[in-house]
């Protein structure tokens, strides 16, 4: 029985998306339709019952898919899907700094016409206030890399990261 349960858990661990790869590909997906599509497919089976961080990446990736899509209807559909997943993940894990960083990056780069910019100052301040408390090196690197290239942070704020 222990062998059976262990085997099932091992199989499930291979089916669950790798966060290290997701982070790496998310950064690349902004400039690449192919990477965006691949990442979107990787996260295809993520549902709102999945871990909030995976739900957030699914949402952020859907907004990138919108960016690379043709046609207003398709762009709008992917963007709405992405925002829905992102906001759901924030509701489930409001203190998760990586999820807040993802939402901030989406809001920073979303067109003004979509009116998805209301949490920019809140999320920016959340990153500033909580970055030093973050112990996971991969998350810290992801956030720092984002902040250093972001136009939302001034030089003095960037030094905090």
Coordinates of C-alpha atoms in Angstrom, one line a residue:
X1 CA 0.0 0.0 0.0
X2 CA 2.8 2.4 0.9
X3 CA 4.5 1.6 -2.5
X4 CA 1.2 2.4 -4.3
X5 CA 0.7 5.7 -2.6
X6 CA 4.4 6.6 -3.1
X7 CA 4.1 5.8 -6.8
X8 CA 1.0 8.0 -7.2
X9 CA 2.7 10.9 -5.4
X10 CA 5.8 10.5 -7.6
X11 CA 3.7 10.6 -10.7
X12 CA 1.8 13.6 -9.6
X13 CA 5.0 15.5 -8.8
X14 CA 6.1 15.0 -12.5
X15 CA 2.7 16.2 -13.7
X16 CA 2.8 19.4 -11.6
X17 CA 4.5 22.3 -13.4
X18 CA 8.0 23.2 -12.3
X19 CA 8.0 26.8 -10.7
X20 CA 11.6 27.4 -11.6
X21 CA 10.8 26.7 -15.3
X22 CA 7.6 28.7 -15.1
X23 CA 9.5 31.7 -13.7
X24 CA 12.1 31.5 -16.4
X25 CA 9.7 31.1 -19.2
X26 CA 7.4 33.8 -17.9
X27 CA 10.1 36.4 -18.3
X28 CA 10.9 35.1 -21.8
X29 CA 7.2 35.0 -22.8
X30 CA 6.8 38.7 -22.8
X31 CA 8.9 39.0 -26.0
X32 CA 8.1 35.7 -27.6
X33 CA 4.8 34.4 -28.9
X34 CA 6.1 30.9 -29.0
X35 CA 7.3 30.9 -25.4
X36 CA 4.0 32.5 -24.4
X37 CA 2.0 29.8 -26.1
X38 CA 4.2 27.0 -24.6
X39 CA 3.8 28.4 -21.1
X40 CA 0.1 28.8 -21.6
X41 CA -0.1 25.1 -22.6
X42 CA 2.0 24.1 -19.7
X43 CA -0.5 25.7 -17.3
X44 CA -3.5 24.5 -19.2
X45 CA -4.6 22.1 -16.5
X46 CA -4.3 24.6 -13.7
X47 CA -7.7 25.4 -12.1
X48 CA -8.8 27.7 -9.3
X49 CA -8.4 24.7 -7.0
X50 CA -4.6 24.5 -7.8
X51 CA -2.0 26.3 -5.7
X52 CA -2.5 30.1 -5.8
X53 CA 0.9 30.7 -7.2
X54 CA 0.2 28.5 -10.2
X55 CA -3.2 30.1 -10.6
X56 CA -1.4 33.5 -10.7
X57 CA 1.1 32.4 -13.3
X58 CA -1.8 31.0 -15.4
X59 CA -3.5 34.4 -15.2
X60 CA -0.3 36.4 -16.0
X61 CA 0.5 34.1 -18.9
X62 CA -3.1 34.5 -20.3
X63 CA -2.5 38.3 -20.4
X64 CA 0.7 37.7 -22.3
X65 CA -1.2 35.4 -24.7
X66 CA -3.6 38.3 -25.2
X67 CA -0.6 40.6 -26.0
X68 CA 0.5 38.1 -28.8
X69 CA -3.0 37.4 -30.1
X70 CA -4.5 38.8 -33.2
X71 CA -7.9 40.4 -33.2
X72 CA -9.5 42.5 -30.5
X73 CA -12.1 39.8 -29.5
X74 CA -9.3 37.2 -28.8
X75 CA -7.1 39.7 -27.0
X76 CA -10.0 40.8 -24.8
X77 CA -10.9 37.2 -24.0
X78 CA -7.4 36.2 -23.0
X79 CA -6.9 39.4 -21.0
X80 CA -10.2 38.9 -19.1
X81 CA -9.3 35.3 -18.3
X82 CA -5.9 36.4 -17.1
X83 CA -7.2 39.1 -14.8
X84 CA -9.8 36.7 -13.4
X85 CA -7.2 34.1 -12.5
X86 CA -4.8 36.8 -11.1
X87 CA -7.4 38.4 -8.9
X88 CA -8.6 35.0 -7.7
X89 CA -5.1 34.1 -6.6
X90 CA -4.7 37.4 -4.8
X91 CA -7.9 36.7 -2.9
X92 CA -6.6 33.3 -1.9
X93 CA -3.1 34.4 -1.0
X94 CA -3.1 38.2 -0.4
X95 CA 0.3 38.1 1.3
X96 CA 2.2 36.2 -1.4
X97 CA 4.8 38.6 -2.7
X98 CA 5.4 36.7 -5.9
X99 CA 1.7 36.9 -6.8
X100 CA 1.7 40.6 -6.0
X101 CA 4.7 41.0 -8.3
X102 CA 3.0 39.2 -11.1
X103 CA -0.1 41.4 -10.8
X104 CA 2.1 44.5 -10.7
X105 CA 3.9 43.5 -13.8
X106 CA 0.6 42.9 -15.6
X107 CA -0.8 46.2 -14.5
X108 CA 2.3 48.1 -15.5
X109 CA 2.3 46.7 -19.0
X110 CA -1.5 46.7 -19.6
X111 CA -2.9 49.3 -22.0
X112 CA -4.6 52.2 -20.2
X113 CA -7.8 51.5 -22.2
X114 CA -8.2 48.3 -20.2
X115 CA -8.3 50.2 -16.9
X116 CA -6.4 47.5 -15.1
X117 CA -4.0 49.7 -13.1
X118 CA -5.8 50.4 -9.8
X119 CA -3.5 48.3 -7.6
X120 CA -0.2 49.6 -8.9
X121 CA 0.7 51.7 -5.8
X122 CA -0.6 49.1 -3.4
X123 CA 1.4 46.2 -5.0
X124 CA 4.5 48.4 -5.4
X125 CA 4.4 49.3 -1.7
X126 CA 3.8 45.7 -0.8
X127 CA 7.0 44.6 -2.6
X128 CA 9.0 47.4 -1.0
X129 CA 7.7 46.5 2.5
X130 CA 8.1 42.7 2.3
X131 CA 11.1 42.1 0.0
X132 CA 13.6 41.8 2.8
X133 CA 11.4 39.3 4.7
X134 CA 11.4 37.0 1.7
X135 CA 13.7 34.0 2.3
X136 CA 13.3 32.1 -0.9
X137 CA 16.3 33.0 -3.1
X138 CA 14.5 32.2 -6.4
X139 CA 11.6 34.4 -5.5
X140 CA 13.9 37.2 -4.4
X141 CA 15.8 37.0 -7.7
X142 CA 12.6 37.0 -9.7
X143 CA 11.3 40.1 -7.9
X144 CA 14.6 41.9 -8.0
X145 CA 15.0 41.3 -11.7
X146 CA 11.5 42.7 -12.3
X147 CA 12.0 45.8 -10.1
X148 CA 15.3 46.7 -11.7
X149 CA 13.8 46.8 -15.2
X150 CA 10.5 48.4 -14.1
X151 CA 9.7 52.0 -14.8
X152 CA 7.4 52.1 -11.7
X153 CA 10.3 52.2 -9.3
X154 CA 12.7 55.2 -9.0
X155 CA 16.5 54.8 -8.4
X156 CA 16.2 55.1 -4.6
X157 CA 13.4 52.5 -4.5
X158 CA 15.4 50.1 -6.7
X159 CA 18.3 50.3 -4.2
X160 CA 16.0 48.6 -1.6
X161 CA 16.1 45.4 -3.7

